[in-house]
Amino acid sequence: MEQHEQDQHPTHAERGTQAAAGQDRADMLCERVRQALAERTPLHIVGGSSKTFYGRTIEGEAISTRDHRGIRHYDPVELVVSVRAGTPLAELEAALDAEGQMLGCEPPHFGEGATVGGMLATGLSGPRRPWAGSVRDFVLGSRVITGEGKELRFGGEVMKNVAGYDLSRLMAGAQGTLGLATEVSFKVLPKPGAQASLRLDMSLDDALARFAEWGRQPLPITAAAWHDGALYLRLEGGPSSVAATRERLGGDAPEDSFWTDLREHRLAFFDTEDTRSLWRLSLPNHTPRLELDGETFYDWAGAQRWLRSEASAEAIREAAARVGGHATCYRACNQADIEPFTPLSPVLAKYHRQLKHQLDPQGIFNPGRLYAEL
Amino acid sequence: MNILYDPQLDGELPFNDKQQVLATLSQSLPDMTLLHREEDLRPFECDGLAAYRVLPMLVAMPHTLDQVETLLKTCHSLGVPIVTRGAGTGLSGGALPLEQGVLLVMSRFKQILHIDPDARIARVQPGVRNLAISEAAAPYGLYYAPDPSSQIACSIGGNVAENAGGVHCLKYGLTVHNVLKVDVITIEGERMTLGAESLDAPGFDLLALFTGSEGMLGVITEITVKLLPKPETAKVLMASFDDVEKAGKAVGDIIAAGIIPGGLEMMDKLAIKAAEDFVQAGYPVEAEAILLCELDGVEADVDDDCATVRRVLEAAGATDIAQARDDAERAKFWAGRKNAFPAVGRMSPDYYCMDGTIPRRELPRVLKGIAALSEESGLRVANVFHAGDGNMHPLILFDANQPGELELAEDVGGKILELCVEAGGSITGEHGVGREKINQMCAQFQPDELTAFHAVKAAFDRHRLLNPGKNIPTLQRCAEFGAMHVHNGELPHPELPRF
């Protein structure tokens, strides 16, 4: 690395003992996986256990990534960070924040222990997702222990890289069923120069119409929600455009913590005492109101809807499918034995099985976490 | 590089008698255009990498999805390899035909099926040209962001297969960030949909896996892309430098200032001169390097950012900074960059375009390495690159009529890519591996990683019938070729022919 660049723009690269310790822990994880392969023991990959609720309940011997932690390399000028899977998400975000940067996908934590590995495995993104991109959109590379018990490297630390199949992005949202990710490289973004949020009283139909109208304009919107007669917007960008847009749209200011509370499901709507299942509906932009029993919270300008409902899984999934979307049972799904994820078409299911079989022939990585057959 | 499929290095291919395959396909697909005479096959012997040419056994030009399905099923049952081709503009030989294979040409699928301005999506057939999507979306104030320089001619199916980029990737992403859904037909003739019109879909992210998979996993038959609102304004600054290294550092400084430009391009002296001679873009021919920095977005923010970037460039030692006064001048500034390849083409009978990526901090070191290779080989190299995302396009100038010069250019190109890998980068940022960089894959990946890639391939195409010999080298090939890389720069057997 060129020293003179470092003087001007500090990079954060581990050296010596720290880096060696990281490799030791990666080797230990490989060893643990090889042992499981030899004994044919299914493994249950555990990070911070903050998102255990998300997905199917599985059996398996726990293998923890938590000790495999630390930022291996962070170069703010390159907009790239490489971080080990067991690193607490909060620690990563603090390091980025210190350089005026952030994870563009605004991932939910759902608990203090949330790790980078869990963020990758669940692939969950926050309110900024429709404008900035999802977890997989920011993945540049990864290190993964696959079905042979070896740590392999895919992708890299550069913005553009089309050599080989994109196995790194494939890991996002795979729920650890294709291998154990030990490290991920992400593209990071500078934090916006200015931010303002606003709340407008508005009917749902008007709000949906506005979402579509604003979507076609170059406005500095980075979050848009509607619930219970109120539309919420977050504006981010240069100070000039944020101030001008804030002025033009009017309204009053919501609580400062509104977007974080939405991301973390801390708003009253997400009350965990509520016994109705919490569904996540992912729908095309500009989908009208769906006629479903229960209460709905609109995020992502209507493209992600949270539904509290006692309606049957079939009814909810059919309503979502009819408009080109899908529905995930997110929380409180156990009482009726609801499959969390929308079942795949027979052809897709076949290729999912074949891919799983190729990358994890013995089926030891989180078997059944995503679908019973994977 | 030996372009012919080599069973010893690329794996055995099933043998099929051409007349028999022709008879079977003609019978099961009587309404499909099927070319078989040499003079009809000739136009399809290469793609955008015209130095590599192979005559396909047959060329199939279906116009319905049922025909594609039947073709795939039939070839699957006969064991006939298939190479899929779009507009044929690819630069890595991804659509290079096989002597023993059918070339599946998708160019007849060129309908824009639907544009939904409120949902900001376009549903199109794979043969639709990249630029045609933005043109069709323009009346709604929308556009499709990825803009490879061949966007007038290249088709969206190929863009997905190669994960095409362009000059606006740093801010707006690659093809993979701008596609929502693709319909695919597998080698077994099954139809499936990857992704969805919603922002995510259940199951594995096969859409990401298929994007950039170079026609190895399935045939893309329909694509739904995201459309973005056109930025309110775009302004361009051009900065001159008396030193390439200073220009490279200025790129990092702009990003360190918290700005993500819409486009951030760099050209070195030879490229500047070529472009200026060709289109008179107003470039400073005495400069060692120029940076073109485009800032787009809301008017007020763009003005603020222009002021910031100007300060950064001054501090970085720019000898001159010009801002395009209007759209006409902005177009002129860009004309030089966008015509850089043909401009360089005028300086030399032939040129060879490379596509490596590096972390930007490695730019000075890699440029020095390229200069050394240029001097050593006696071949001139012009450097044009997407500086913002570290994607370099060194253009190696040579004369194919001089015996040995093509091989020399390929050799220099291969070494440049290895330089990129050593610097922590990649052998391809947007052009793909195809046939061209199959050997350099051995430098970028370990055998275990290549084995994982082959496993992925086997999940979708067990008999290796889709585009065999491309994208992922066999371990045999790497054993042959990789050995040459162990001692960098010191070939173990210089007397042996190189491929």
Tab-separated table of N, CA and C in Angstrom, chain A residues 119-256:
chain	number	residue	atom	x	y	z
A	119	MET	N	-26.817	-10.128	9.552
A	119	MET	CA	-27.325	-9.163	8.571
A	119	MET	C	-27.244	-9.749	7.161
A	120	LEU	N	-26.118	-10.406	6.868
A	120	LEU	CA	-25.946	-11.009	5.542
A	120	LEU	C	-26.912	-12.185	5.363
A	121	ALA	N	-26.974	-13.044	6.367
A	121	ALA	CA	-27.765	-14.266	6.231
A	121	ALA	C	-29.252	-13.969	6.074
A	122	THR	N	-29.747	-12.963	6.807
A	122	THR	CA	-31.175	-12.646	6.689
A	122	THR	C	-31.431	-11.716	5.510
A	123	GLY	N	-30.442	-10.924	5.150
A	123	GLY	CA	-30.610	-10.002	4.022
A	123	GLY	C	-31.630	-8.915	4.279
A	124	LEU	N	-31.885	-8.616	5.540
A	124	LEU	CA	-32.935	-7.633	5.847
A	124	LEU	C	-32.394	-6.203	5.781
A	125	SER	N	-33.185	-5.339	5.157
A	125	SER	CA	-32.798	-3.946	4.996
A	125	SER	C	-33.838	-3.033	5.644
A	126	GLY	N	-33.452	-1.806	5.869
A	126	GLY	CA	-34.323	-0.857	6.551
A	126	GLY	C	-35.049	0.097	5.624
A	127	PRO	N	-35.578	1.201	6.181
A	127	PRO	CA	-36.437	2.124	5.410
A	127	PRO	C	-35.774	2.726	4.168
A	128	ARG	N	-34.443	2.814	4.144
A	128	ARG	CA	-33.774	3.450	3.003
A	128	ARG	C	-33.693	2.545	1.772
A	129	ARG	N	-34.029	1.275	1.934
A	129	ARG	CA	-33.811	0.264	0.904
A	129	ARG	C	-34.271	0.634	-0.517
A	130	PRO	N	-35.502	1.162	-0.713
A	130	PRO	CA	-35.924	1.407	-2.107
A	130	PRO	C	-35.072	2.461	-2.813
A	131	TRP	N	-34.455	3.338	-2.074
A	131	TRP	CA	-33.679	4.418	-2.687
A	131	TRP	C	-32.200	4.101	-2.768
A	132	ALA	N	-31.690	3.390	-1.762
A	132	ALA	CA	-30.247	3.155	-1.707
A	132	ALA	C	-29.869	1.737	-2.124
A	133	GLY	N	-30.711	0.750	-1.832
A	133	GLY	CA	-30.387	-0.633	-2.180
A	133	GLY	C	-30.476	-1.540	-0.964
A	134	SER	N	-30.432	-2.840	-1.233
A	134	SER	CA	-30.588	-3.843	-0.186
A	134	SER	C	-29.217	-4.322	0.279
A	135	VAL	N	-29.199	-5.195	1.265
A	135	VAL	CA	-27.947	-5.762	1.769
A	135	VAL	C	-27.134	-6.316	0.598
A	136	ARG	N	-27.774	-7.143	-0.235
A	136	ARG	CA	-27.035	-7.776	-1.345
A	136	ARG	C	-26.487	-6.749	-2.326
A	137	ASP	N	-27.171	-5.622	-2.452
A	137	ASP	CA	-26.686	-4.594	-3.378
A	137	ASP	C	-25.351	-4.019	-2.933
A	138	PHE	N	-25.067	-4.065	-1.644
A	138	PHE	CA	-23.832	-3.479	-1.129
A	138	PHE	C	-22.728	-4.506	-0.915
A	139	VAL	N	-23.052	-5.783	-1.120
A	139	VAL	CA	-22.043	-6.829	-0.953
A	139	VAL	C	-21.076	-6.787	-2.138
A	140	LEU	N	-19.782	-6.753	-1.832
A	140	LEU	CA	-18.771	-6.771	-2.891
A	140	LEU	C	-18.013	-8.092	-2.917
A	141	GLY	N	-17.887	-8.706	-1.759
A	141	GLY	CA	-17.126	-9.945	-1.698
A	141	GLY	C	-17.390	-10.657	-0.390
A	142	SER	N	-16.904	-11.888	-0.304
A	142	SER	CA	-17.122	-12.644	0.927
A	142	SER	C	-16.083	-13.743	1.065
A	143	ARG	N	-15.951	-14.218	2.283
A	143	ARG	CA	-15.232	-15.467	2.533
A	143	ARG	C	-16.241	-16.414	3.140
A	144	VAL	N	-16.286	-17.621	2.598
A	144	VAL	CA	-17.333	-18.549	2.984
A	144	VAL	C	-16.730	-19.930	3.191
A	145	ILE	N	-17.135	-20.576	4.290
A	145	ILE	CA	-16.760	-21.976	4.468
A	145	ILE	C	-17.864	-22.807	3.828
A	146	THR	N	-17.507	-23.587	2.833
A	146	THR	CA	-18.531	-24.350	2.113
A	146	THR	C	-18.476	-25.819	2.525
A	147	GLY	N	-19.188	-26.628	1.773
A	147	GLY	CA	-19.405	-28.026	2.123
A	147	GLY	C	-18.173	-28.907	2.125
A	148	GLU	N	-17.010	-28.338	1.867
A	148	GLU	CA	-15.797	-29.134	1.995
A	148	GLU	C	-14.958	-28.697	3.194
A	149	GLY	N	-15.513	-27.748	3.954
A	149	GLY	CA	-14.819	-27.320	5.158
A	149	GLY	C	-13.626	-26.426	4.898
A	150	LYS	N	-13.640	-25.741	3.751
A	150	LYS	CA	-12.545	-24.822	3.437
A	150	LYS	C	-13.088	-23.410	3.304
A	151	GLU	N	-12.266	-22.459	3.712
A	151	GLU	CA	-12.690	-21.062	3.580
A	151	GLU	C	-12.311	-20.561	2.182
A	152	LEU	N	-13.310	-20.172	1.406
A	152	LEU	CA	-13.087	-19.719	0.034
A	152	LEU	C	-13.390	-18.235	-0.076
A	153	ARG	N	-12.756	-17.601	-1.053
A	153	ARG	CA	-12.973	-16.162	-1.259
A	153	ARG	C	-13.694	-15.923	-2.572
A	154	PHE	N	-14.742	-15.138	-2.495
A	154	PHE	CA	-15.470	-14.774	-3.717
A	154	PHE	C	-15.592	-13.261	-3.792
A	155	GLY	N	-15.697	-12.757	-5.010
A	155	GLY	CA	-15.790	-11.307	-5.164
A	155	GLY	C	-14.520	-10.655	-4.676
A	156	GLY	N	-14.619	-9.470	-4.103
A	156	GLY	CA	-13.412	-8.796	-3.648
A	156	GLY	C	-13.725	-7.483	-2.982
A	157	GLU	N	-12.770	-6.574	-3.056
A	157	GLU	CA	-12.924	-5.275	-2.399
A	157	GLU	C	-12.976	-4.152	-3.430
A	158	VAL	N	-13.381	-4.480	-4.630
A	158	VAL	CA	-13.501	-3.450	-5.657
A	158	VAL	C	-14.965	-3.315	-6.076
A	159	MET	N	-15.293	-2.109	-6.561
A	159	MET	CA	-16.686	-1.794	-6.893
A	159	MET	C	-17.238	-2.651	-8.036
A	160	LYS	N	-16.367	-2.920	-8.994
A	160	LYS	CA	-16.831	-3.654	-10.171
A	160	LYS	C	-15.984	-4.906	-10.319
A	161	ASN	N	-16.649	-6.019	-10.414
A	161	ASN	CA	-15.934	-7.281	-10.480
A	161	ASN	C	-16.891	-8.318	-11.037
A	162	VAL	N	-16.706	-8.719	-12.269
A	162	VAL	CA	-17.630	-9.690	-12.848
A	162	VAL	C	-16.937	-11.017	-13.159
A	163	ALA	N	-15.824	-11.275	-12.455
A	163	ALA	CA	-15.115	-12.550	-12.673
A	163	ALA	C	-15.753	-13.651	-11.839
A	164	GLY	N	-16.212	-14.691	-12.495
A	164	GLY	CA	-16.807	-15.815	-11.779
A	164	GLY	C	-18.257	-15.542	-11.392
A	165	TYR	N	-18.925	-16.567	-10.868
A	165	TYR	CA	-20.320	-16.384	-10.445
A	165	TYR	C	-20.367	-15.556	-9.162
A	166	ASP	N	-21.446	-14.836	-8.996
A	166	ASP	CA	-21.581	-13.947	-7.853
A	166	ASP	C	-22.086	-14.708	-6.625
A	167	LEU	N	-21.192	-15.495	-6.037
A	167	LEU	CA	-21.589	-16.280	-4.870
A	167	LEU	C	-21.737	-15.408	-3.624
A	168	SER	N	-21.089	-14.259	-3.615
A	168	SER	CA	-21.195	-13.397	-2.434
A	168	SER	C	-22.608	-12.853	-2.268
A	169	ARG	N	-23.143	-12.335	-3.355
A	169	ARG	CA	-24.510	-11.812	-3.255
A	169	ARG	C	-25.509	-12.946	-3.011
A	170	LEU	N	-25.185	-14.129	-3.510
A	170	LEU	CA	-26.070	-15.279	-3.300
A	170	LEU	C	-26.225	-15.593	-1.810
A	171	MET	N	-25.198	-15.277	-1.014
A	171	MET	CA	-25.256	-15.570	0.419
A	171	MET	C	-26.258	-14.667	1.139
A	172	ALA	N	-26.502	-13.473	0.574
A	172	ALA	CA	-27.410	-12.542	1.243
A	172	ALA	C	-28.832	-13.104	1.226
A	173	GLY	N	-29.381	-13.316	2.389
A	173	GLY	CA	-30.741	-13.829	2.494
A	173	GLY	C	-30.844	-15.336	2.390
A	174	ALA	N	-29.713	-16.036	2.229
A	174	ALA	CA	-29.764	-17.506	2.109
A	174	ALA	C	-29.874	-18.179	3.480
A	175	GLN	N	-29.914	-17.379	4.537
A	175	GLN	CA	-30.117	-17.900	5.889
A	175	GLN	C	-29.053	-18.932	6.280
A	176	GLY	N	-27.870	-18.746	5.770
A	176	GLY	CA	-26.777	-19.643	6.158
A	176	GLY	C	-26.905	-21.053	5.630
A	177	THR	N	-27.787	-21.267	4.658
A	177	THR	CA	-28.003	-22.639	4.186
A	177	THR	C	-27.021	-23.059	3.093
A	178	LEU	N	-26.217	-22.109	2.582
A	178	LEU	CA	-25.281	-22.461	1.506
A	178	LEU	C	-23.837	-22.458	1.992
A	179	GLY	N	-23.640	-22.200	3.262
A	179	GLY	CA	-22.286	-22.166	3.798
A	179	GLY	C	-22.196	-21.163	4.925
A	180	LEU	N	-21.067	-21.176	5.590
A	180	LEU	CA	-20.865	-20.277	6.724
A	180	LEU	C	-20.011	-19.103	6.266
A	181	ALA	N	-20.616	-17.939	6.188
A	181	ALA	CA	-19.868	-16.752	5.778
A	181	ALA	C	-19.015	-16.292	6.955
A	182	THR	N	-17.724	-16.150	6.730
A	182	THR	CA	-16.823	-15.730	7.804
A	182	THR	C	-16.449	-14.260	7.693
A	183	GLU	N	-16.593	-13.722	6.494
A	183	GLU	CA	-16.212	-12.318	6.300
A	183	GLU	C	-16.967	-11.760	5.102
A	184	VAL	N	-17.286	-10.474	5.168
A	184	VAL	CA	-17.985	-9.829	4.062
A	184	VAL	C	-17.328	-8.486	3.764
A	185	SER	N	-17.246	-8.153	2.491
A	185	SER	CA	-16.816	-6.816	2.085
A	185	SER	C	-18.029	-6.066	1.561
A	186	PHE	N	-18.207	-4.862	2.073
A	186	PHE	CA	-19.353	-4.050	1.669
A	186	PHE	C	-18.892	-2.739	1.047
A	187	LYS	N	-19.675	-2.272	0.107
A	187	LYS	CA	-19.546	-0.882	-0.325
A	187	LYS	C	-20.258	-0.036	0.732
A	188	VAL	N	-19.648	1.053	1.128
A	188	VAL	CA	-20.300	1.945	2.082
A	188	VAL	C	-20.536	3.296	1.418
A	189	LEU	N	-21.366	4.104	2.033
A	189	LEU	CA	-21.731	5.394	1.444
A	189	LEU	C	-21.419	6.531	2.401
A	190	PRO	N	-21.121	7.702	1.843
A	190	PRO	CA	-21.000	8.865	2.731
A	190	PRO	C	-22.365	9.208	3.330
A	191	LYS	N	-22.347	9.664	4.571
A	191	LYS	CA	-23.619	10.082	5.164
A	191	LYS	C	-24.075	11.364	4.488
A	192	PRO	N	-25.386	11.522	4.360
A	192	PRO	CA	-25.885	12.715	3.669
A	192	PRO	C	-25.517	13.983	4.437
A	193	GLY	N	-25.376	15.056	3.672
A	193	GLY	CA	-25.000	16.323	4.286
A	193	GLY	C	-26.091	16.901	5.154
A	194	ALA	N	-27.337	16.621	4.809
A	194	ALA	CA	-28.452	17.174	5.579
A	194	ALA	C	-29.582	16.154	5.636
A	195	GLN	N	-30.377	16.255	6.684
A	195	GLN	CA	-31.520	15.347	6.833
A	195	GLN	C	-32.686	16.090	7.479
A	196	ALA	N	-33.874	15.787	7.023
A	196	ALA	CA	-35.070	16.350	7.664
A	196	ALA	C	-36.200	15.353	7.487
A	197	SER	N	-37.060	15.253	8.482
A	197	SER	CA	-38.212	14.372	8.352
A	197	SER	C	-39.476	15.190	8.527
A	198	LEU	N	-40.533	14.707	7.912
A	198	LEU	CA	-41.790	15.423	8.060
A	198	LEU	C	-42.962	14.458	8.124
A	199	ARG	N	-44.042	14.959	8.684
A	199	ARG	CA	-45.265	14.174	8.865
A	199	ARG	C	-46.415	15.002	8.322
A	200	LEU	N	-47.212	14.374	7.454
A	200	LEU	CA	-48.354	15.069	6.855
A	200	LEU	C	-49.619	14.264	7.121
A	201	ASP	N	-50.693	14.914	7.530
A	201	ASP	CA	-51.980	14.210	7.643
A	201	ASP	C	-52.463	13.898	6.242
A	202	MET	N	-52.807	12.646	5.990
A	202	MET	CA	-53.201	12.279	4.630
A	202	MET	C	-53.910	10.930	4.625
A	203	SER	N	-54.866	10.781	3.739
A	203	SER	CA	-55.544	9.483	3.613
A	203	SER	C	-54.604	8.506	2.923
A	204	LEU	N	-54.889	7.219	3.081
A	204	LEU	CA	-54.037	6.201	2.460
A	204	LEU	C	-54.014	6.341	0.941
A	205	ASP	N	-55.191	6.522	0.347
A	205	ASP	CA	-55.227	6.587	-1.115
A	205	ASP	C	-54.431	7.772	-1.647
A	206	ASP	N	-54.548	8.896	-0.960
A	206	ASP	CA	-53.758	10.065	-1.370
A	206	ASP	C	-52.272	9.792	-1.201
A	207	ALA	N	-51.936	9.135	-0.097
A	207	ALA	CA	-50.520	8.846	0.170
A	207	ALA	C	-49.946	7.943	-0.919
A	208	LEU	N	-50.696	6.918	-1.308
A	208	LEU	CA	-50.201	6.008	-2.350
A	208	LEU	C	-50.024	6.752	-3.678
A	209	ALA	N	-50.953	7.662	-3.950
A	209	ALA	CA	-50.839	8.454	-5.177
A	209	ALA	C	-49.616	9.352	-5.121
A	210	ARG	N	-49.362	9.944	-3.948
A	210	ARG	CA	-48.192	10.806	-3.781
A	210	ARG	C	-46.894	10.015	-3.936
A	211	PHE	N	-46.875	8.829	-3.352
A	211	PHE	CA	-45.667	7.999	-3.464
A	211	PHE	C	-45.304	7.794	-4.929
A	212	ALA	N	-46.323	7.500	-5.743
A	212	ALA	CA	-46.070	7.263	-7.168
A	212	ALA	C	-45.595	8.545	-7.856
A	213	GLU	N	-46.272	9.638	-7.528
A	213	GLU	CA	-45.943	10.923	-8.144
A	213	GLU	C	-44.508	11.347	-7.781
A	214	TRP	N	-44.181	11.255	-6.510
A	214	TRP	CA	-42.841	11.661	-6.063
A	214	TRP	C	-41.761	10.719	-6.593
A	215	GLY	N	-42.141	9.467	-6.766
A	215	GLY	CA	-41.168	8.501	-7.265
A	215	GLY	C	-40.663	8.843	-8.651
A	216	ARG	N	-41.467	9.587	-9.389
A	216	ARG	CA	-41.089	9.941	-10.758
A	216	ARG	C	-40.320	11.248	-10.807
A	217	GLN	N	-40.130	11.852	-9.636
A	217	GLN	CA	-39.400	13.123	-9.606
A	217	GLN	C	-38.059	12.945	-8.896
A	218	PRO	N	-37.074	13.743	-9.289
A	218	PRO	CA	-35.772	13.636	-8.623
A	218	PRO	C	-35.781	14.361	-7.275
A	219	LEU	N	-36.483	13.792	-6.301
A	219	LEU	CA	-36.562	14.416	-4.980
A	219	LEU	C	-35.602	13.712	-4.026
A	220	PRO	N	-35.115	14.420	-3.012
A	220	PRO	CA	-34.143	13.791	-2.091
A	220	PRO	C	-34.818	12.945	-1.008
A	221	ILE	N	-35.709	12.048	-1.411
A	221	ILE	CA	-36.417	11.199	-0.440
A	221	ILE	C	-35.584	9.947	-0.155
A	222	THR	N	-35.465	9.565	1.119
A	222	THR	CA	-34.774	8.317	1.449
A	222	THR	C	-35.584	7.443	2.394
A	223	ALA	N	-36.816	7.813	2.673
A	223	ALA	CA	-37.718	6.941	3.415
A	223	ALA	C	-39.116	7.511	3.270
A	224	ALA	N	-40.109	6.627	3.150
A	224	ALA	CA	-41.491	7.082	2.996
A	224	ALA	C	-42.420	6.030	3.588
A	225	ALA	N	-43.248	6.438	4.524
A	225	ALA	CA	-44.150	5.493	5.192
A	225	ALA	C	-45.525	6.118	5.371
A	226	TRP	N	-46.481	5.254	5.634
A	226	TRP	CA	-47.832	5.746	5.963
A	226	TRP	C	-48.432	4.823	7.009
A	227	HIS	N	-49.049	5.431	8.005
A	227	HIS	CA	-49.806	4.637	8.972
A	227	HIS	C	-50.827	5.522	9.659
A	228	ASP	N	-52.034	5.004	9.783
A	228	ASP	CA	-53.046	5.616	10.631
A	228	ASP	C	-53.255	7.102	10.317
A	229	GLY	N	-53.472	7.392	9.045
A	229	GLY	CA	-53.824	8.763	8.671
A	229	GLY	C	-52.651	9.726	8.548
A	230	ALA	N	-51.430	9.212	8.654
A	230	ALA	CA	-50.290	10.123	8.540
A	230	ALA	C	-49.230	9.570	7.594
A	231	LEU	N	-48.704	10.471	6.757
A	231	LEU	CA	-47.617	10.112	5.853
A	231	LEU	C	-46.314	10.644	6.445
A	232	TYR	N	-45.284	9.813	6.398
A	232	TYR	CA	-43.989	10.193	6.948
A	232	TYR	C	-42.948	10.161	5.830
A	233	LEU	N	-42.125	11.193	5.783
A	233	LEU	CA	-41.078	11.252	4.763
A	233	LEU	C	-39.754	11.606	5.417
A	234	ARG	N	-38.699	11.030	4.889
A	234	ARG	CA	-37.366	11.471	5.293
A	234	ARG	C	-36.671	12.025	4.062
A	235	LEU	N	-36.103	13.192	4.199
A	235	LEU	CA	-35.369	13.830	3.113
A	235	LEU	C	-33.898	13.835	3.487
A	236	GLU	N	-33.049	13.454	2.533
A	236	GLU	CA	-31.607	13.479	2.779
A	236	GLU	C	-30.890	13.893	1.505
A	237	GLY	N	-29.842	14.643	1.663
A	237	GLY	CA	-29.064	15.081	0.511
A	237	GLY	C	-28.284	16.320	0.881
A	238	GLY	N	-28.093	17.189	-0.115
A	238	GLY	CA	-27.413	18.444	0.163
A	238	GLY	C	-28.323	19.350	0.985
A	239	PRO	N	-27.742	20.244	1.795
A	239	PRO	CA	-28.541	21.134	2.636
A	239	PRO	C	-29.547	21.943	1.816
A	240	SER	N	-29.135	22.383	0.633
A	240	SER	CA	-30.019	23.246	-0.154
A	240	SER	C	-31.283	22.519	-0.580
A	241	SER	N	-31.126	21.312	-1.147
A	241	SER	CA	-32.304	20.616	-1.664
A	241	SER	C	-33.186	20.119	-0.535
A	242	VAL	N	-32.582	19.680	0.565
A	242	VAL	CA	-33.387	19.190	1.687
A	242	VAL	C	-34.226	20.339	2.254
A	243	ALA	N	-33.601	21.486	2.452
A	243	ALA	CA	-34.327	22.623	3.008
A	243	ALA	C	-35.457	23.047	2.070
A	244	ALA	N	-35.145	23.099	0.758
A	244	ALA	CA	-36.156	23.559	-0.202
A	244	ALA	C	-37.331	22.581	-0.258
A	245	THR	N	-37.042	21.280	-0.258
A	245	THR	CA	-38.118	20.287	-0.346
A	245	THR	C	-38.949	20.295	0.938
A	246	ARG	N	-38.271	20.413	2.064
A	246	ARG	CA	-38.957	20.454	3.361
A	246	ARG	C	-39.935	21.631	3.380
A	247	GLU	N	-39.460	22.732	2.886
A	247	GLU	CA	-40.257	23.960	2.834
A	247	GLU	C	-41.481	23.768	1.927
A	248	ARG	N	-41.241	23.166	0.782
A	248	ARG	CA	-42.313	23.017	-0.213
A	248	ARG	C	-43.398	22.065	0.263
A	249	LEU	N	-42.992	20.970	0.936
A	249	LEU	CA	-43.979	19.956	1.312
A	249	LEU	C	-44.697	20.280	2.616
A	250	GLY	N	-44.112	21.087	3.462
A	250	GLY	CA	-44.777	21.490	4.708
A	250	GLY	C	-44.871	20.357	5.712
A	251	GLY	N	-45.944	20.339	6.496
A	251	GLY	CA	-46.141	19.310	7.516
A	251	GLY	C	-45.369	19.614	8.784
A	252	ASP	N	-45.526	18.731	9.760
A	252	ASP	CA	-44.764	18.923	11.006
A	252	ASP	C	-43.728	17.813	11.148
A	253	ALA	N	-42.950	17.879	12.202
A	253	ALA	CA	-41.844	16.926	12.356
A	253	ALA	C	-42.264	15.751	13.232
A	254	PRO	N	-41.996	14.513	12.758
A	254	PRO	CA	-42.252	13.365	13.632
A	254	PRO	C	-41.162	13.270	14.700
A	255	GLU	N	-41.329	12.326	15.623
A	255	GLU	CA	-40.289	12.076	16.635
A	255	GLU	C	-38.949	11.838	15.936
A	256	ASP	N	-37.880	12.316	16.550
A	256	ASP	CA	-36.546	12.120	15.965
A	256	ASP	C	-36.238	10.638	15.717
